[in-house]
Every structure is written in structure tokens, then in C-alpha cells.
Coordinates of N, CA and C in Angstrom, one line a residue:
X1 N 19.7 4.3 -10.6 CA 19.2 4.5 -9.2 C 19.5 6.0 -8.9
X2 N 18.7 6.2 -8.1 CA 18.5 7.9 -7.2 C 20.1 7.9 -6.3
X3 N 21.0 9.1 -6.5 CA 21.7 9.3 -5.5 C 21.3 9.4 -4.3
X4 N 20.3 10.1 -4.1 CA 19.3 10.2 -2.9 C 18.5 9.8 -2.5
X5 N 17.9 9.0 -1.1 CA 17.0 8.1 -0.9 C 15.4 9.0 -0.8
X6 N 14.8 8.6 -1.2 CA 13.2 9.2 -1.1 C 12.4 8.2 -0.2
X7 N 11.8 8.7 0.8 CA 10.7 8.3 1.5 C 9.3 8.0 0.5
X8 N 8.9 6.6 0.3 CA 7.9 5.9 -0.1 C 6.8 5.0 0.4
X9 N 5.6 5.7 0.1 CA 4.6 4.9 0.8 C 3.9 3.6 0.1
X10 N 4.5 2.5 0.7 CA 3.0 1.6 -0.3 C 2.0 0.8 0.8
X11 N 0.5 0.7 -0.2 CA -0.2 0.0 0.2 C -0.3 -1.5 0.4
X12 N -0.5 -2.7 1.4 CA 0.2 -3.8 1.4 C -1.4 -4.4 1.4
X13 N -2.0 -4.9 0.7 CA -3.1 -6.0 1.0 C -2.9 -7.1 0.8
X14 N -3.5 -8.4 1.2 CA -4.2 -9.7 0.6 C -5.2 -10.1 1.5
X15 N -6.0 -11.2 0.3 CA -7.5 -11.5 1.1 C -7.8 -13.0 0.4
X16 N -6.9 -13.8 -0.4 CA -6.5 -15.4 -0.5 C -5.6 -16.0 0.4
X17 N -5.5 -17.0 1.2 CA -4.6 -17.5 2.0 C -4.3 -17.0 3.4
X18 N -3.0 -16.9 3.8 CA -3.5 -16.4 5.3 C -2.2 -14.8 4.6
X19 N -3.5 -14.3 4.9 CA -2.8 -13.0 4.2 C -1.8 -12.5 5.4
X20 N -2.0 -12.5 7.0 CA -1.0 -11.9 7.6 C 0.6 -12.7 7.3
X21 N 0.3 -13.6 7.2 CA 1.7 -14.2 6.6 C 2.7 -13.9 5.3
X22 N 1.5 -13.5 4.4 CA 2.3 -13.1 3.1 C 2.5 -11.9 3.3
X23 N 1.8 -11.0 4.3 CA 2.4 -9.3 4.4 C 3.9 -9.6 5.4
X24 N 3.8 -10.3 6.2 CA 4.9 -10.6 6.9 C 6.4 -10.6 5.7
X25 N 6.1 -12.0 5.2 CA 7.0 -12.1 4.1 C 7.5 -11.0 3.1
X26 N 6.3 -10.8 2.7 CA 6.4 -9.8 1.8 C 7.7 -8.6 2.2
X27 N 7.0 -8.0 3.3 CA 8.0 -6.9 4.3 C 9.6 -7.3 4.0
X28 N 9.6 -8.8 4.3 CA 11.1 -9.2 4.4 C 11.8 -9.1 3.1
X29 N 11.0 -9.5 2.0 CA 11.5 -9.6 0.7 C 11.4 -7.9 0.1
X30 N 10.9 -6.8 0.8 CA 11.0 -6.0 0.4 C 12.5 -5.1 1.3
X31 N 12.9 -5.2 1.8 CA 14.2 -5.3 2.9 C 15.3 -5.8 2.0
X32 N 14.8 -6.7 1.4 CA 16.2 -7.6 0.4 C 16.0 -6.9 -0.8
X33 N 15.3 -6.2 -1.5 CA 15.5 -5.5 -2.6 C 16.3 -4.7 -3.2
X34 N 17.0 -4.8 -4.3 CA 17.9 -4.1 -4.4 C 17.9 -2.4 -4.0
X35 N 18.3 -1.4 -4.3 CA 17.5 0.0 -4.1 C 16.2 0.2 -2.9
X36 N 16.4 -0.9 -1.9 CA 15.2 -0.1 -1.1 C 16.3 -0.6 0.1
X37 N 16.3 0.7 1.0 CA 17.2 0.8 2.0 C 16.9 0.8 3.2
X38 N 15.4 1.0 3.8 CA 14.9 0.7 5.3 C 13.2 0.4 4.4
X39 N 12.8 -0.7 5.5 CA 11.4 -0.8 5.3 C 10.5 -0.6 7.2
X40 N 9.5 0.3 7.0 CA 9.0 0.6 8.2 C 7.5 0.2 8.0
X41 N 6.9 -1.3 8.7 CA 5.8 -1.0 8.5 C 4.6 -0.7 9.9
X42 N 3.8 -0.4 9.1 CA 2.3 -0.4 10.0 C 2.1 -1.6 10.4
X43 N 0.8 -1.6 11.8 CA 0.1 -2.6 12.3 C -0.3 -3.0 11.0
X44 N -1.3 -4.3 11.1 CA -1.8 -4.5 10.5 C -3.4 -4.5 10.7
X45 N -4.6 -4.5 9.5 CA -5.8 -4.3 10.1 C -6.7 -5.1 9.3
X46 N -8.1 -5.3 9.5 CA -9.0 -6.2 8.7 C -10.0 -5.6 8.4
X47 N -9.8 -5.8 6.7 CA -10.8 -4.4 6.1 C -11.5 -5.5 5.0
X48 N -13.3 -4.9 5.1 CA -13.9 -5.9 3.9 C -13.2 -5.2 2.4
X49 N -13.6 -6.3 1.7 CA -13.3 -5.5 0.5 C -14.5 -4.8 -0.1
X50 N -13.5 -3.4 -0.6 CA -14.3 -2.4 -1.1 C -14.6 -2.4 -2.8
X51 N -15.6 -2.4 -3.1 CA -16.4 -2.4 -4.6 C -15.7 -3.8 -5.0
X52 N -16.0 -4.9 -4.2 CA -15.8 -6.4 -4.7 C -16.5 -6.8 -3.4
X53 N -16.1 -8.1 -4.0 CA -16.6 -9.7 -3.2 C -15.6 -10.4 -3.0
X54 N -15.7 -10.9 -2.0 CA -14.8 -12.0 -1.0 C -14.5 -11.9 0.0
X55 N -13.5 -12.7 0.6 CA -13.0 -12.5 2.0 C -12.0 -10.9 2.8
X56 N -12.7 -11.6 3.9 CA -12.0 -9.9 4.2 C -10.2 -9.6 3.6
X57 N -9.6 -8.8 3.9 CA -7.9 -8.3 3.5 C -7.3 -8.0 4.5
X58 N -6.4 -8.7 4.7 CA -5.8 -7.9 5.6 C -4.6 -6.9 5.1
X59 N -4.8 -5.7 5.4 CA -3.7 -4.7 5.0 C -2.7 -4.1 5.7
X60 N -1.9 -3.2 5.5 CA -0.9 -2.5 6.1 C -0.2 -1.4 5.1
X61 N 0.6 -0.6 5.8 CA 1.5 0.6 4.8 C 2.8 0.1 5.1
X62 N 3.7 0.0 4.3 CA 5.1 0.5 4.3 C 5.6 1.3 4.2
X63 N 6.6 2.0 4.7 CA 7.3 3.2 4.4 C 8.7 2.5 3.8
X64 N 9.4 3.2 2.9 CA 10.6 2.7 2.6 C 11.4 3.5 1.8
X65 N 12.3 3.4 2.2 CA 13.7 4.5 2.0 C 14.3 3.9 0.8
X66 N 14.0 4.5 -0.6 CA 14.6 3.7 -1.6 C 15.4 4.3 -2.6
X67 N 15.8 4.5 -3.4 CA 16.7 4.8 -4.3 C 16.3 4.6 -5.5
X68 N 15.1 3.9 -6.1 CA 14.7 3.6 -7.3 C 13.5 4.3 -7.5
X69 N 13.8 4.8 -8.8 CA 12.6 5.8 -9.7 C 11.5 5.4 -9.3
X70 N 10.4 6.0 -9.3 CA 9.0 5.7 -9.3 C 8.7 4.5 -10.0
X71 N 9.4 4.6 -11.4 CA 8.7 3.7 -12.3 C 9.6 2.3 -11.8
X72 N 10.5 2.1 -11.7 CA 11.8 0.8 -11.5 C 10.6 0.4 -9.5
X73 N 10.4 1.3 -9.1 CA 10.0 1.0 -7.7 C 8.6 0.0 -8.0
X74 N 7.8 0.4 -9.0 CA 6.4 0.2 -9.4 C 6.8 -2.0 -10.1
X75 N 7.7 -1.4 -10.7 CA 8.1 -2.8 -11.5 C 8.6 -3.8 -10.2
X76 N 9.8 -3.5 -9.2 CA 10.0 -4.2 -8.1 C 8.6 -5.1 -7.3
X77 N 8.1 -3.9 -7.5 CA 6.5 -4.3 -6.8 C 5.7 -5.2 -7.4
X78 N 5.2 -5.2 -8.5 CA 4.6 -6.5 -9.4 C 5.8 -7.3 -9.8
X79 N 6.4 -7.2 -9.6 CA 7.5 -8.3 -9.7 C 7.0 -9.0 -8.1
X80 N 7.1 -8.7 -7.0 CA 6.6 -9.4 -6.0 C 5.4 -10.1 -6.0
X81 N 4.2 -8.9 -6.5 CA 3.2 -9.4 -6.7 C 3.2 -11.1 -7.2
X82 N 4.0 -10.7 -8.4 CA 4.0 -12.1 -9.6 C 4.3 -13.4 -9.0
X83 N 5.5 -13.4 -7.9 CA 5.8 -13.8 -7.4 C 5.0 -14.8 -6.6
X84 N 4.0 -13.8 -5.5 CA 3.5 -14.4 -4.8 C 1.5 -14.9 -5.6
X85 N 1.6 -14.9 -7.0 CA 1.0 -15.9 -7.1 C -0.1 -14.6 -7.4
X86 N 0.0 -14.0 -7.8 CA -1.1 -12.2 -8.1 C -1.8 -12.6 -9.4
X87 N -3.0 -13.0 -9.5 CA -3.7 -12.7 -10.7 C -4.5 -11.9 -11.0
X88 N -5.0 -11.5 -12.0 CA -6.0 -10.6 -12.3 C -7.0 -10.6 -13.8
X89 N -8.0 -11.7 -13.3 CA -8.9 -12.4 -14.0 C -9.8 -11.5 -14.3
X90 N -9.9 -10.6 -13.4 CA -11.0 -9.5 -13.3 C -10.8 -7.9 -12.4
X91 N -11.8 -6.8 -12.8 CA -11.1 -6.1 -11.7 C -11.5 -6.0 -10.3
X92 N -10.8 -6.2 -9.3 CA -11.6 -6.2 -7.9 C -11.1 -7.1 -7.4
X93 N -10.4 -8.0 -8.1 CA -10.6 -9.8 -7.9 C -9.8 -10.1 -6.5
X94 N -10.2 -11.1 -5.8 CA -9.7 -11.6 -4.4 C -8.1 -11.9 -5.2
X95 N -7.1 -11.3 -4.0 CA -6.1 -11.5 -4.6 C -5.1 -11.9 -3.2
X96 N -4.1 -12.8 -4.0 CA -3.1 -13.1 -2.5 C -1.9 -12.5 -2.5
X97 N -2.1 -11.0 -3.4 CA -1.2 -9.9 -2.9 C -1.5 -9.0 -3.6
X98 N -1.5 -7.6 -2.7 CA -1.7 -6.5 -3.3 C -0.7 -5.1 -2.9
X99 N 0.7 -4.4 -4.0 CA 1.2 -3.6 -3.6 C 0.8 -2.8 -4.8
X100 N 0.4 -1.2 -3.5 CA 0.0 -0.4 -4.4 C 1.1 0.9 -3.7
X101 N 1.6 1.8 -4.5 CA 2.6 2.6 -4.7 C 1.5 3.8 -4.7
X102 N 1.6 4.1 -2.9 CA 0.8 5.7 -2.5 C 1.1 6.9 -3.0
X103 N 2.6 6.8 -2.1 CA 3.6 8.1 -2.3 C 5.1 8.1 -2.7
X104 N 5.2 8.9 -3.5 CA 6.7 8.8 -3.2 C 7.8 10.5 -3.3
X105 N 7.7 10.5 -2.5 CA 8.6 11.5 -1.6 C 7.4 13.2 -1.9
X106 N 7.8 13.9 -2.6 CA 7.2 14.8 -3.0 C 6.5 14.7 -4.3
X107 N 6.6 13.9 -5.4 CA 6.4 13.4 -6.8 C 4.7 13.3 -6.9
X108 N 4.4 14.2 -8.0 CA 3.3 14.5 -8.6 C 3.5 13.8 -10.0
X109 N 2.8 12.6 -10.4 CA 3.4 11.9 -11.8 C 2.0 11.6 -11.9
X110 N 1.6 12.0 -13.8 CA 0.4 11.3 -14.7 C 1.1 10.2 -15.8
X111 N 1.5 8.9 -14.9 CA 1.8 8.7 -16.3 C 1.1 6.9 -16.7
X112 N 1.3 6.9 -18.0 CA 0.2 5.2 -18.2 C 0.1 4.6 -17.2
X113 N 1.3 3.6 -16.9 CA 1.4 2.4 -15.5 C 1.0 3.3 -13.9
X114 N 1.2 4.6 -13.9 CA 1.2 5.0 -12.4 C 0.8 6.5 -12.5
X115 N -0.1 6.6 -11.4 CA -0.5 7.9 -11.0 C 0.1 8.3 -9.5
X116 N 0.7 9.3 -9.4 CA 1.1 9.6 -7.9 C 0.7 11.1 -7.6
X117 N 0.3 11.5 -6.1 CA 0.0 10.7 -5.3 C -0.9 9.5 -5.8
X118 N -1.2 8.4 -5.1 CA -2.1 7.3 -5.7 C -3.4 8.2 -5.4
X119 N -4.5 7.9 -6.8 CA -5.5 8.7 -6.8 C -6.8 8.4 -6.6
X120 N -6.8 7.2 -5.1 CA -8.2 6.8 -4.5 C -7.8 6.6 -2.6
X121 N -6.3 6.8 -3.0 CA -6.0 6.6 -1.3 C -6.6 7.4 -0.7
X122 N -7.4 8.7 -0.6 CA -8.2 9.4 0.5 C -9.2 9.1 0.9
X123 N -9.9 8.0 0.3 CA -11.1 7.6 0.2 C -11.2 6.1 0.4
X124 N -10.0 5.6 1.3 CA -9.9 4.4 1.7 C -9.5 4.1 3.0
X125 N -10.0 3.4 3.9 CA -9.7 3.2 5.6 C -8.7 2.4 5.7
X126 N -8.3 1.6 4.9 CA -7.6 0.1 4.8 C -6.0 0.9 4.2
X127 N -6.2 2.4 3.5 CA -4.8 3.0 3.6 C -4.6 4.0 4.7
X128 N -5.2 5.0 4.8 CA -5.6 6.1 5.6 C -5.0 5.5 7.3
X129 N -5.8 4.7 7.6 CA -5.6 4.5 9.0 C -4.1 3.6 8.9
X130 N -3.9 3.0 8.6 CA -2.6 2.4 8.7 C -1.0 3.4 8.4
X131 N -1.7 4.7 7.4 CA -0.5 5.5 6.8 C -0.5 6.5 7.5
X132 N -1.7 6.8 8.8 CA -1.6 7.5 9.6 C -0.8 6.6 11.4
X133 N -0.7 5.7 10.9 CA 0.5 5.1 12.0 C 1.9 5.2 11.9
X134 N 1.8 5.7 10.3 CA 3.7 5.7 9.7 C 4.2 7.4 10.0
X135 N 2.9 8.3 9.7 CA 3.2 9.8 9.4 C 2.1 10.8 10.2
X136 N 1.7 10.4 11.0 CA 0.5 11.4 12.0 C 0.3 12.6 11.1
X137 N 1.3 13.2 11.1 CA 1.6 14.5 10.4 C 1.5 14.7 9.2
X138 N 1.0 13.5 8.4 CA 0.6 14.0 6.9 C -0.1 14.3 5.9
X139 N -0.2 15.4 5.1 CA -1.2 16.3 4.8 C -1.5 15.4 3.4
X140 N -2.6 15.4 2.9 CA -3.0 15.1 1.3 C -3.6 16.1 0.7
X141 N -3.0 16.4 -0.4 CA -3.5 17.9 -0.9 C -4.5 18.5 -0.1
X142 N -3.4 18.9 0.4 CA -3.6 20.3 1.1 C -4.4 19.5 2.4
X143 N -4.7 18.8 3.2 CA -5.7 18.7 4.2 C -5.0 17.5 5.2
X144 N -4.8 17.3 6.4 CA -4.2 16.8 7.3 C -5.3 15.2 7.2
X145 N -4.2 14.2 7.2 CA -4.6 12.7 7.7 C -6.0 12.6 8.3
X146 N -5.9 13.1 9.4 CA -7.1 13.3 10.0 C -8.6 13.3 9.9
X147 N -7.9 15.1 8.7 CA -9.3 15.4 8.3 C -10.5 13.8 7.3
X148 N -9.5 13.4 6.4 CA -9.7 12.2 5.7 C -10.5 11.6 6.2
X149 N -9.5 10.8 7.7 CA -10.1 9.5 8.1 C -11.4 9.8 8.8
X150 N -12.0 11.4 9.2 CA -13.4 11.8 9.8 C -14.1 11.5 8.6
X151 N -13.9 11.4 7.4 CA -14.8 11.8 6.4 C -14.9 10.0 5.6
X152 N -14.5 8.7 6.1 CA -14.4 8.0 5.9 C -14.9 6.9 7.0
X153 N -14.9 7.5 8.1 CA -15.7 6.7 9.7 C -16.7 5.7 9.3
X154 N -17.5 5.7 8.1 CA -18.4 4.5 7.7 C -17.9 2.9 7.6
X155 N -16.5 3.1 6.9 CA -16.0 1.8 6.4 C -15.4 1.3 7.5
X156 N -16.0 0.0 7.8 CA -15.2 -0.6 8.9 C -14.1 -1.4 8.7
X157 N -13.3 -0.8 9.8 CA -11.6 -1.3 10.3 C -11.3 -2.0 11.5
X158 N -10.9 -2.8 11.3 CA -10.2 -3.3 12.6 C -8.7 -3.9 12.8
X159 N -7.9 -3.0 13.5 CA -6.4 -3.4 13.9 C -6.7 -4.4 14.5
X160 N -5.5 -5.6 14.0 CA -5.4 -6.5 14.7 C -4.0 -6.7 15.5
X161 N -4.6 -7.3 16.3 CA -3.0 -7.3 17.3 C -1.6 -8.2 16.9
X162 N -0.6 -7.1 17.3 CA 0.7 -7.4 16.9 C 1.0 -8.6 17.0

């Protein structure tokens, strides 16, 4: 583990079962993790799924103050996934959990299991608007939150209430 805690972003979906419940849970069991030391999350919102079929997702971002490598953070996470019942029959596939590992702290990583920054989050509403609830102020190569979510205004979002 990191002597130092790093600020990390992940992506929270599901779109089997009553997804606001399993991001609920989920939240909690990521709080109980070993190496992860505050969890902050976003509203939550209802986004169709993008290049698939099925029911809508409900998503959200976490932030979380953790202590575990990139890669040990990545494995935490599909470890949850697995948990909560995650398969992957196909790609795209309706799933009743989805953590995807955005950011983490300043780390630029190419490697097999993981790419960081994550390298489709600018071009998504269901991350963008929810990670602009955690960090207003945060730039993606080189270009502020903002500019992103103008350039993405087509895909519809809807926050749902707390």
C-alpha cells in the first residue's frame, strides 16, 4: 500500500435489478475496503445505454481517498463487481454492476488490465456530468469539465432525486 493517499475517480453503473440500490450498497462496501480511506459520491442519474441494448443505468462517480496502487484498486473493484453478480457474456451486456477506474490522482498508465486517465470518459454524459459534481474544476487533457459536457449535450441525462 501507498504511504500516501491519492484521490481516485470511479465510474459507478448498473442497469439489471434496481440499480439505485446496488450503487447505494456498493458505496458502503467501498468505505469498508481495506486501503480506501473516504468515499465521496455523486447524485445519481439515468442514462440510456450507450452502443448496447437494454434498460436504462443508473450511474454515479465516486471519489475516494485510497492507498492502493492502481492495479490492487482495479482488482478491489472486480472483486466487487464479482460479488455483486457481474457477468460478461458479451461486450456491452446489461450488467448489475459496473466499476470503472477514471482517475487516479495524477497517473498516466498504458498497461494490459487498465488504461488511465480512462480512455472514453470525455465522451460520456453518464461520467462527465456526475464527475463534474465531485470536481467543477477539473480539466481532461488539457480542457476544463465543461468544455466536454458542451460537446456531448446530445446524450440524454437525467439526475434523479436524492
Amino acid at each position: 500500500m501507498l504511504a500516501a493517499p491519492v484521490r481516485a475517480y470511479v465510474g459507478l453503473g448498473a442497469n439489471l435489478g434496481d440499480g439505485a440500490a446496488t450503487l447505494r450498497r456498493v458505496l458502503v462496501e467501498l468505505q469498508e475496503t481495506d486501503g480506501i480511506l473516504a468515499v465521496t459520491a455523486s447524485p445519481f442519474y439515468r442514462t440510456a445505454p450507450v452502443e448496447a441494448s437494454g434498460p436504462d443505468f443508473t450511474n454515479a462517480v465516486a471519489a475516494l481517498d485510497t492507498r492502493l496502487a492502481p492495479l490492487a484498486l482495479l482488482d478491489a473493484l472486480q472483486a466487487l463487481e464479482n460479488r455483486h453478480g457481474r457477468q460478461r457474456p458479451y461486450k456491452n451486456a446489461p450488467r448489475t454492476l459496473d466499476l470503472d477506474l477514471l482517475l487516479y490522482g495524477d497517473t498516466a498508465l498504458a498497461h494490459e488490465r487498465l488504461v488511465l486517465p480512462h480512455p472514453r470518459m470525455h465522451l460520456r454524459a453518464f461520467v462527465l456530468m456526475p464527475l463534474r459534481d465531485l470536481a467543477p474544476g477539473l480539466a481532461l487533457q488539457g480542457k476544463p469539465i465543461d468544455d466536454w459536457i458542451g460537446a456531448i449535450r446530445d446524450q440524454p441525462i437525467e439526475r434523479l432525486a436524492d
